[in-house]
mmCIF file of C-alpha atoms in Angstrom:
data_model
loop_
_atom_site.group_PDB
_atom_site.id
_atom_site.type_symbol
_atom_site.label_atom_id
_atom_site.label_comp_id
_atom_site.label_asym_id
_atom_site.label_seq_id
_atom_site.Cartn_x
_atom_site.Cartn_y
_atom_site.Cartn_z
ATOM 1 C CA MET A 24 124.464 109.324 103.751
ATOM 2 C CA ARG A 25 126.841 114.407 103.797
ATOM 3 C CA LEU A 26 129.673 116.447 102.480
ATOM 4 C CA CYS A 27 131.485 119.189 104.332
ATOM 5 C CA ALA A 28 132.131 116.658 106.867
ATOM 6 C CA ASN A 29 131.084 113.294 107.419
ATOM 7 C CA ARG A 30 127.541 112.222 106.761
ATOM 8 C CA ASN A 31 127.990 108.977 106.948
ATOM 9 C CA ARG A 32 126.501 108.177 106.279
ATOM 10 C CA SER A 33 128.137 108.791 106.409
ATOM 11 C CA LEU A 34 129.676 109.955 104.470
ATOM 12 C CA LEU A 35 129.481 116.973 100.148
ATOM 13 C CA PRO A 36 128.747 111.659 104.433
ATOM 14 C CA ALA A 37 130.287 115.232 106.122
ATOM 15 C CA THR A 38 128.834 112.391 108.331
ATOM 16 C CA GLY A 39 126.695 110.121 106.882
ATOM 17 C CA GLY A 40 125.252 112.879 103.605
ATOM 18 C CA SER A 41 125.868 115.689 100.915
ATOM 19 C CA GLY A 42 124.642 118.898 99.424
ATOM 20 C CA SER A 43 125.631 122.418 98.471
ATOM 21 C CA TYR A 44 125.048 125.732 100.010
ATOM 22 C CA ALA A 45 125.316 129.429 99.086
ATOM 23 C CA GLY A 46 129.192 129.650 98.717
ATOM 24 C CA ALA A 47 131.628 127.307 99.529
ATOM 25 C CA CYS A 48 130.834 126.719 103.246
ATOM 26 C CA SER A 49 127.111 126.526 102.732
ATOM 27 C CA ALA A 50 127.681 124.000 100.056
ATOM 28 C CA MET A 51 129.694 121.884 102.489
ATOM 29 C CA THR A 52 127.087 122.363 105.249
ATOM 30 C CA ARG A 53 124.054 120.918 103.069
ATOM 31 C CA LEU A 54 126.166 118.084 101.818
ATOM 32 C CA SER A 55 126.953 117.248 105.515
ATOM 33 C CA ILE A 56 123.134 117.402 106.236
ATOM 34 C CA TRP A 57 122.186 114.823 103.558
ATOM 35 C CA ARG A 58 124.912 112.550 104.196
ATOM 36 C CA ALA A 59 124.040 112.408 107.712
ATOM 37 C CA GLY A 60 120.390 111.379 106.547
ATOM 38 C CA MET A 61 121.874 108.873 104.390
ATOM 39 C CA VAL A 62 124.793 107.890 106.284
ATOM 40 C CA ALA A 63 126.673 105.788 103.981
ATOM 41 C CA LEU A 64 126.711 106.955 103.089
ATOM 42 C CA CYS A 65 125.653 104.291 102.657
ATOM 43 C CA CYS A 66 124.424 101.520 104.659
ATOM 44 C CA LEU A 67 125.462 98.442 106.708
ATOM 45 C CA ALA A 68 124.601 94.714 106.831
ATOM 46 C CA PRO A 69 125.705 92.300 109.820
ATOM 47 C CA GLY A 70 128.582 90.071 109.643
ATOM 48 C CA PRO A 71 131.392 88.889 112.146
ATOM 49 C CA VAL A 72 132.394 92.582 112.086
ATOM 50 C CA TYR A 73 130.357 95.338 110.712
ATOM 51 C CA ALA A 74 130.919 98.261 108.228
ATOM 52 C CA GLY A 75 128.612 100.969 107.009
ATOM 53 C CA PRO A 76 126.948 102.822 110.033
ATOM 54 C CA PRO A 77 128.717 103.945 112.198
ATOM 55 C CA TYR A 78 131.563 104.686 109.683
ATOM 56 C CA ARG A 79 131.593 106.493 106.396
ATOM 57 C CA THR A 80 133.422 103.549 104.683
ATOM 58 C CA ASP A 81 130.847 101.100 103.502
ATOM 59 C CA ASP A 82 131.024 97.419 103.139
ATOM 60 C CA PRO A 83 129.845 95.029 100.291
ATOM 61 C CA GLU A 84 127.834 92.525 102.483
ATOM 62 C CA PRO A 85 124.067 93.022 101.882
ATOM 63 C CA THR A 86 121.273 92.175 104.187
ATOM 64 C CA GLU A 87 120.337 88.549 104.190
ATOM 65 C CA PHE A 88 117.675 87.722 101.628
ATOM 66 C CA ARG A 89 113.996 88.453 102.727
ATOM 67 C CA HIS A 90 115.436 90.171 106.210
ATOM 68 C CA PHE A 91 115.631 93.455 107.174
ATOM 69 C CA GLU A 92 117.767 96.039 109.368
ATOM 70 C CA PHE A 93 116.123 99.038 110.929
ATOM 71 C CA TYR A 94 118.287 101.946 112.428
ATOM 72 C CA THR A 95 117.472 105.079 114.322
ATOM 73 C CA PHE A 96 120.345 107.536 114.623
ATOM 74 C CA SER A 97 121.589 110.913 115.181
ATOM 75 C CA THR A 98 124.538 112.297 113.025
ATOM 76 C CA GLY A 99 126.010 115.795 112.670
ATOM 77 C CA THR A 100 129.248 117.601 111.735
ATOM 78 C CA VAL A 101 130.548 120.751 113.150
ATOM 79 C CA VAL A 102 132.581 123.346 111.071
ATOM 80 C CA SER A 103 133.979 126.847 112.249
ATOM 81 C CA ASP A 104 130.646 128.646 111.628
ATOM 82 C CA ASP A 105 127.734 125.884 111.564
ATOM 83 C CA THR A 106 126.883 122.654 112.876
ATOM 84 C CA ALA A 107 124.461 120.600 110.815
ATOM 85 C CA GLY A 108 123.024 116.872 110.929
ATOM 86 C CA THR A 109 119.876 114.803 111.464
ATOM 87 C CA LEU A 110 118.082 114.373 114.742
ATOM 88 C CA PRO A 111 116.368 111.574 114.335
ATOM 89 C CA GLY A 112 117.281 109.777 111.348
ATOM 90 C CA ILE A 113 115.677 106.477 110.253
ATOM 91 C CA GLU A 114 117.361 103.888 107.928
ATOM 92 C CA LEU A 115 115.678 100.869 106.446
ATOM 93 C CA ASN A 116 117.625 97.923 104.623
ATOM 94 C CA TYR A 117 115.806 95.038 103.139
ATOM 95 C CA GLY A 118 117.216 91.984 101.476
ATOM 96 C CA LEU A 119 115.386 92.322 98.304
ATOM 97 C CA ILE A 120 116.975 89.400 96.447
ATOM 98 C CA PRO A 121 119.688 87.078 97.054
ATOM 99 C CA ASN A 122 123.101 89.120 97.430
ATOM 100 C CA GLY A 123 120.872 92.500 96.876
ATOM 101 C CA GLN A 124 119.947 95.041 99.437
ATOM 102 C CA LEU A 125 117.384 97.909 99.024
ATOM 103 C CA THR A 126 118.104 100.933 101.499
ATOM 104 C CA ILE A 127 115.779 104.036 102.054
ATOM 105 C CA ASP A 128 116.738 106.791 104.430
ATOM 106 C CA THR A 129 114.479 109.462 105.937
ATOM 107 C CA ALA A 130 115.746 112.177 108.245
ATOM 108 C CA THR A 131 114.782 115.140 110.285
ATOM 109 C CA ALA A 132 117.481 117.625 109.474
ATOM 110 C CA PHE A 133 118.904 120.454 111.405
ATOM 111 C CA ASP A 134 121.373 123.432 110.568
ATOM 112 C CA SER A 135 122.513 125.740 113.194
ATOM 113 C CA PRO A 136 124.664 128.495 112.096
ATOM 114 C CA SER A 137 126.960 130.409 114.528
ATOM 115 C CA SER A 138 125.182 133.733 113.629
ATOM 116 C CA GLY A 139 121.471 132.784 113.309
ATOM 117 C CA ALA A 140 118.574 130.665 114.536
ATOM 118 C CA MET A 141 118.798 126.733 114.218
ATOM 119 C CA ARG A 142 116.406 125.308 111.149
ATOM 120 C CA PHE A 143 114.730 122.175 111.672
ATOM 121 C CA GLY A 144 112.765 120.045 109.163
ATOM 122 C CA TYR A 145 112.466 117.146 106.818
ATOM 123 C CA GLY A 146 115.807 116.594 104.978
ATOM 124 C CA ASP A 147 116.755 114.748 101.693
ATOM 125 C CA THR A 148 115.650 111.209 100.868
ATOM 126 C CA PRO A 149 118.467 108.802 99.661
ATOM 127 C CA ILE A 150 117.502 105.546 97.995
ATOM 128 C CA SER A 151 120.129 102.992 97.308
ATOM 129 C CA PHE A 152 120.620 99.384 96.166
ATOM 130 C CA LYS A 153 123.520 97.214 97.129
ATOM 131 C CA TYR A 154 124.572 94.110 95.017
ATOM 132 C CA ARG A 155 127.364 91.817 95.738
ATOM 133 C CA PHE A 156 128.867 90.149 92.542
ATOM 134 C CA ILE A 157 132.007 88.609 94.306
ATOM 135 C CA GLN A 158 131.912 86.434 97.233
ATOM 136 C CA GLU A 159 134.947 86.058 99.739
ATOM 137 C CA ASP A 160 137.331 83.392 99.418
ATOM 138 C CA ASN A 161 137.832 82.499 103.112
ATOM 139 C CA LYS A 162 141.118 80.180 102.313
ATOM 140 C CA GLY A 163 142.286 82.739 99.828
ATOM 141 C CA TRP A 164 142.903 86.408 99.290
ATOM 142 C CA ARG A 165 139.696 87.030 97.066
ATOM 143 C CA PRO A 166 137.719 89.680 98.714
ATOM 144 C CA GLN A 167 133.944 90.137 98.583
ATOM 145 C CA VAL A 168 132.936 92.986 96.307
ATOM 146 C CA ALA A 169 129.710 95.128 95.726
ATOM 147 C CA VAL A 170 128.359 98.064 93.849
ATOM 148 C CA PHE A 171 126.077 100.269 95.804
ATOM 149 C CA PRO A 172 124.559 102.985 93.602
ATOM 150 C CA LEU A 173 122.574 105.843 95.370
ATOM 151 C CA VAL A 174 120.043 108.499 94.444
ATOM 152 C CA ASN A 175 119.738 111.447 96.681
ATOM 153 C CA LEU A 176 116.090 112.930 96.121
ATOM 154 C CA PRO A 177 116.094 116.737 97.031
ATOM 155 C CA THR A 178 113.111 116.501 99.529
ATOM 156 C CA GLY A 179 114.707 118.962 102.049
ATOM 157 C CA ASP A 180 114.154 122.832 102.083
ATOM 158 C CA GLU A 181 117.271 124.345 100.277
ATOM 159 C CA ASP A 182 116.646 127.797 101.086
ATOM 160 C CA ARG A 183 116.679 126.556 104.877
ATOM 161 C CA GLY A 184 119.871 124.641 104.792
ATOM 162 C CA LEU A 185 117.978 121.323 104.933
ATOM 163 C CA GLY A 186 118.652 119.919 101.674
ATOM 164 C CA ALA A 187 120.754 119.811 98.510
ATOM 165 C CA GLY A 188 118.201 121.253 96.405
ATOM 166 C CA HIS A 189 119.052 119.009 93.327
ATOM 167 C CA VAL A 190 119.274 115.234 92.795
ATOM 168 C CA LEU A 191 122.925 113.757 93.582
ATOM 169 C CA VAL A 192 124.037 110.299 92.385
ATOM 170 C CA PHE A 193 126.796 108.393 93.924
ATOM 171 C CA LEU A 194 128.407 105.426 92.114
ATOM 172 C CA PRO A 195 130.813 103.499 94.652
ATOM 173 C CA MET A 196 132.271 100.052 94.814
ATOM 174 C CA TRP A 197 133.233 98.332 98.138
ATOM 175 C CA PHE A 198 135.473 95.519 99.108
ATOM 176 C CA GLN A 199 135.929 93.407 102.183
ATOM 177 C CA LYS A 200 138.546 90.981 103.450
ATOM 178 C CA SER A 201 138.423 89.150 106.807
ATOM 179 C CA PHE A 202 141.441 87.677 108.783
ATOM 180 C CA GLY A 203 140.406 86.177 111.723
ATOM 181 C CA ASP A 204 139.226 88.761 114.128
ATOM 182 C CA TRP A 205 140.244 91.388 111.757
ATOM 183 C CA THR A 206 138.228 92.769 108.879
ATOM 184 C CA VAL A 207 139.493 95.398 106.254
ATOM 185 C CA ASP A 208 136.846 97.434 104.315
ATOM 186 C CA GLY A 209 137.866 99.761 101.645
ATOM 187 C CA GLY A 210 136.642 101.711 98.490
ATOM 188 C CA GLY A 211 134.817 104.489 97.180
ATOM 189 C CA GLY A 212 133.424 106.184 94.130
ATOM 190 C CA TYR A 213 132.071 109.093 92.165
ATOM 191 C CA TRP A 214 129.365 111.661 93.121
ATOM 192 C CA ILE A 215 127.426 113.465 90.351
ATOM 193 C CA ASN A 216 126.672 116.818 91.800
ATOM 194 C CA ARG A 217 125.637 119.171 89.022
ATOM 195 C CA GLY A 218 122.922 121.170 90.854
ATOM 196 C CA GLY A 219 124.259 124.840 89.984
ATOM 197 C CA ALA A 220 126.986 126.891 88.570
ATOM 198 C CA GLY A 221 128.945 126.471 91.455
ATOM 199 C CA ASP A 222 128.880 122.623 91.996
ATOM 200 C CA LYS A 223 130.996 120.094 90.350
ATOM 201 C CA ASN A 224 131.342 116.247 90.588
ATOM 202 C CA PHE A 225 133.641 114.755 93.101
ATOM 203 C CA TRP A 226 135.348 111.589 94.486
ATOM 204 C CA PHE A 227 135.044 109.851 97.937
ATOM 205 C CA SER A 228 137.012 107.136 99.266
ATOM 206 C CA GLY A 229 137.800 105.323 102.688
ATOM 207 C CA VAL A 230 139.544 102.666 104.350
ATOM 208 C CA LEU A 231 138.275 100.886 107.507
ATOM 209 C CA LEU A 232 140.003 98.319 109.802
ATOM 210 C CA GLN A 233 138.094 96.752 112.701
ATOM 211 C CA ARG A 234 138.662 94.128 115.203
ATOM 212 C CA LYS A 235 136.212 91.829 117.024
ATOM 213 C CA VAL A 236 137.175 92.349 120.499
ATOM 214 C CA THR A 237 134.813 90.009 122.273
ATOM 215 C CA ASP A 238 131.703 88.163 120.964
ATOM 216 C CA ARG A 239 129.603 91.340 121.529
ATOM 217 C CA LEU A 240 132.092 94.284 121.053
ATOM 218 C CA SER A 241 133.707 95.237 117.815
ATOM 219 C CA VAL A 242 136.009 98.372 117.461
ATOM 220 C CA GLY A 243 137.426 100.254 114.592
ATOM 221 C CA GLY A 244 139.200 102.989 112.778
ATOM 222 C CA GLU A 245 138.802 104.610 109.417
ATOM 223 C CA ILE A 246 140.481 107.187 107.336
ATOM 224 C CA PHE A 247 138.706 108.897 104.308
ATOM 225 C CA HIS A 248 139.189 111.463 101.774
ATOM 226 C CA GLN A 249 136.796 113.531 99.699
ATOM 227 C CA THR A 250 137.593 116.011 96.654
ATOM 228 C CA ALA A 251 136.062 119.504 96.694
ATOM 229 C CA ASP A 252 132.300 119.254 95.647
ATOM 230 C CA SER A 253 132.168 122.972 94.618
ATOM 231 C CA ILE A 254 134.303 125.324 92.266
ATOM 232 C CA ASP A 255 135.346 127.330 95.666
ATOM 233 C CA GLY A 256 135.253 124.171 97.705
ATOM 234 C CA LYS A 257 138.315 122.440 99.407
ATOM 235 C CA ASP A 258 139.430 118.531 99.418
ATOM 236 C CA SER A 259 139.013 116.957 102.816
ATOM 237 C CA THR A 260 140.551 114.163 104.687
ATOM 238 C CA GLY A 261 139.439 113.078 107.916
ATOM 239 C CA PHE A 262 139.088 109.982 110.474
ATOM 240 C CA ASN A 263 136.601 108.191 112.698
ATOM 241 C CA ILE A 264 136.981 105.860 115.740
ATOM 242 C CA GLY A 265 133.976 103.907 116.624
ATOM 243 C CA ALA A 266 132.390 100.785 118.228
ATOM 244 C CA ILE A 267 129.589 98.539 117.745
ATOM 245 C CA TYR A 268 128.093 96.650 120.689
ATOM 246 C CA ASP A 269 125.683 93.764 120.274
ATOM 247 C CA ILE A 270 123.306 93.910 123.168
ATOM 248 C CA ASN A 271 121.549 90.566 122.059
ATOM 249 C CA GLU A 272 120.972 88.810 118.732
ATOM 250 C CA HIS A 273 118.488 91.451 117.272
ATOM 251 C CA ASN A 274 119.695 94.751 118.964
ATOM 252 C CA ARG A 275 122.940 96.746 118.502
ATOM 253 C CA PHE A 276 124.203 99.944 119.656
ATOM 254 C CA LEU A 277 126.623 101.897 117.256
ATOM 255 C CA PHE A 278 128.914 104.941 117.922
ATOM 256 C CA SER A 279 131.778 106.859 116.098
ATOM 257 C CA ALA A 280 133.267 110.132 116.319
ATOM 258 C CA GLY A 281 136.059 111.919 114.444
ATOM 259 C CA ARG A 282 137.289 114.953 112.714
ATOM 260 C CA GLY A 283 139.047 116.438 109.833
ATOM 261 C CA LEU A 284 142.834 116.215 108.814
ATOM 262 C CA GLN A 285 142.794 118.554 106.072
ATOM 263 C CA ASN A 286 141.020 122.007 105.766
ATOM 264 C CA ALA A 287 139.308 120.810 109.003
ATOM 265 C CA SER A 288 137.845 124.236 109.980
ATOM 266 C CA ASP A 289 135.780 124.406 106.760
ATOM 267 C CA THR A 290 135.051 120.459 106.244
ATOM 268 C CA ASN A 291 135.076 118.785 109.626
ATOM 269 C CA VAL A 292 136.258 120.218 112.919
ATOM 270 C CA PHE A 293 134.058 117.387 114.717
ATOM 271 C CA SER A 294 131.590 114.695 113.446
ATOM 272 C CA TRP A 295 129.470 112.145 115.282
ATOM 273 C CA TYR A 296 127.137 109.077 114.659
ATOM 274 C CA VAL A 297 124.982 107.588 117.384
ATOM 275 C CA GLY A 298 122.604 105.009 116.523
ATOM 276 C CA TYR A 299 120.745 101.799 117.285
ATOM 277 C CA LEU A 300 120.132 99.019 115.005
ATOM 278 C CA ILE A 301 117.172 96.448 115.209
ATOM 279 C CA THR A 302 117.437 93.345 112.775
ATOM 280 C CA GLY A 303 114.730 90.896 112.038
ATOM 281 C CA PRO A 304 113.792 87.819 110.154
#
């Protein structure tokens, strides 16, 4: 959950995944694709206010023990000469142990260069595990804290721009603190991206502020930064604005959109996430 742009996923998250292409731009596009498939990059669990999808900044709150969350989504990123993402994507979170969540993503990836035919097929497969090791102090300042390591399996076709072509590993830590109707999430981590001579490891970080506007609606805004994922690549900074609407106890609609603030034409002219969440016992 590339990330030329988000993906994340987001979220190499572009929206929600990561990867590398031939040359700097292609590297960013692939990254965007698998982050989209992953999307948060990295995944979400319910709470008074939510993080993870539809944002690139994740949260430390795992899915409740022996419960599940099922997402269907579309995510993508537009750069100056390419549009890449997932349509559709599927994400499954399961509370495997107390304070521990297993996440598996599958996605149909697409890559649509400005000078060529659209390519469409199965993308990369991120598998991750979130473990919360510090609980929030509701009466004090101590936040929730969790680690959320991710391994991206190269199941997509690299030659068609639908995958990274090599294994990537993300090692993040996420924090959350709530103040009434307001919730702050933040953190980030290190991507291990050693697939080829032009690739290099990189950092991703983000901060998200959300507010519960009504019993059903939460809105938020985030800013995130990623260092270059290739020798010829560029650092990127961007933002997303989004909303989560609770249709009922077990169904939610999620949406976010944003763009880059730094090197936007090469990393994130525009990015989006649209998803539907089903929770279960």
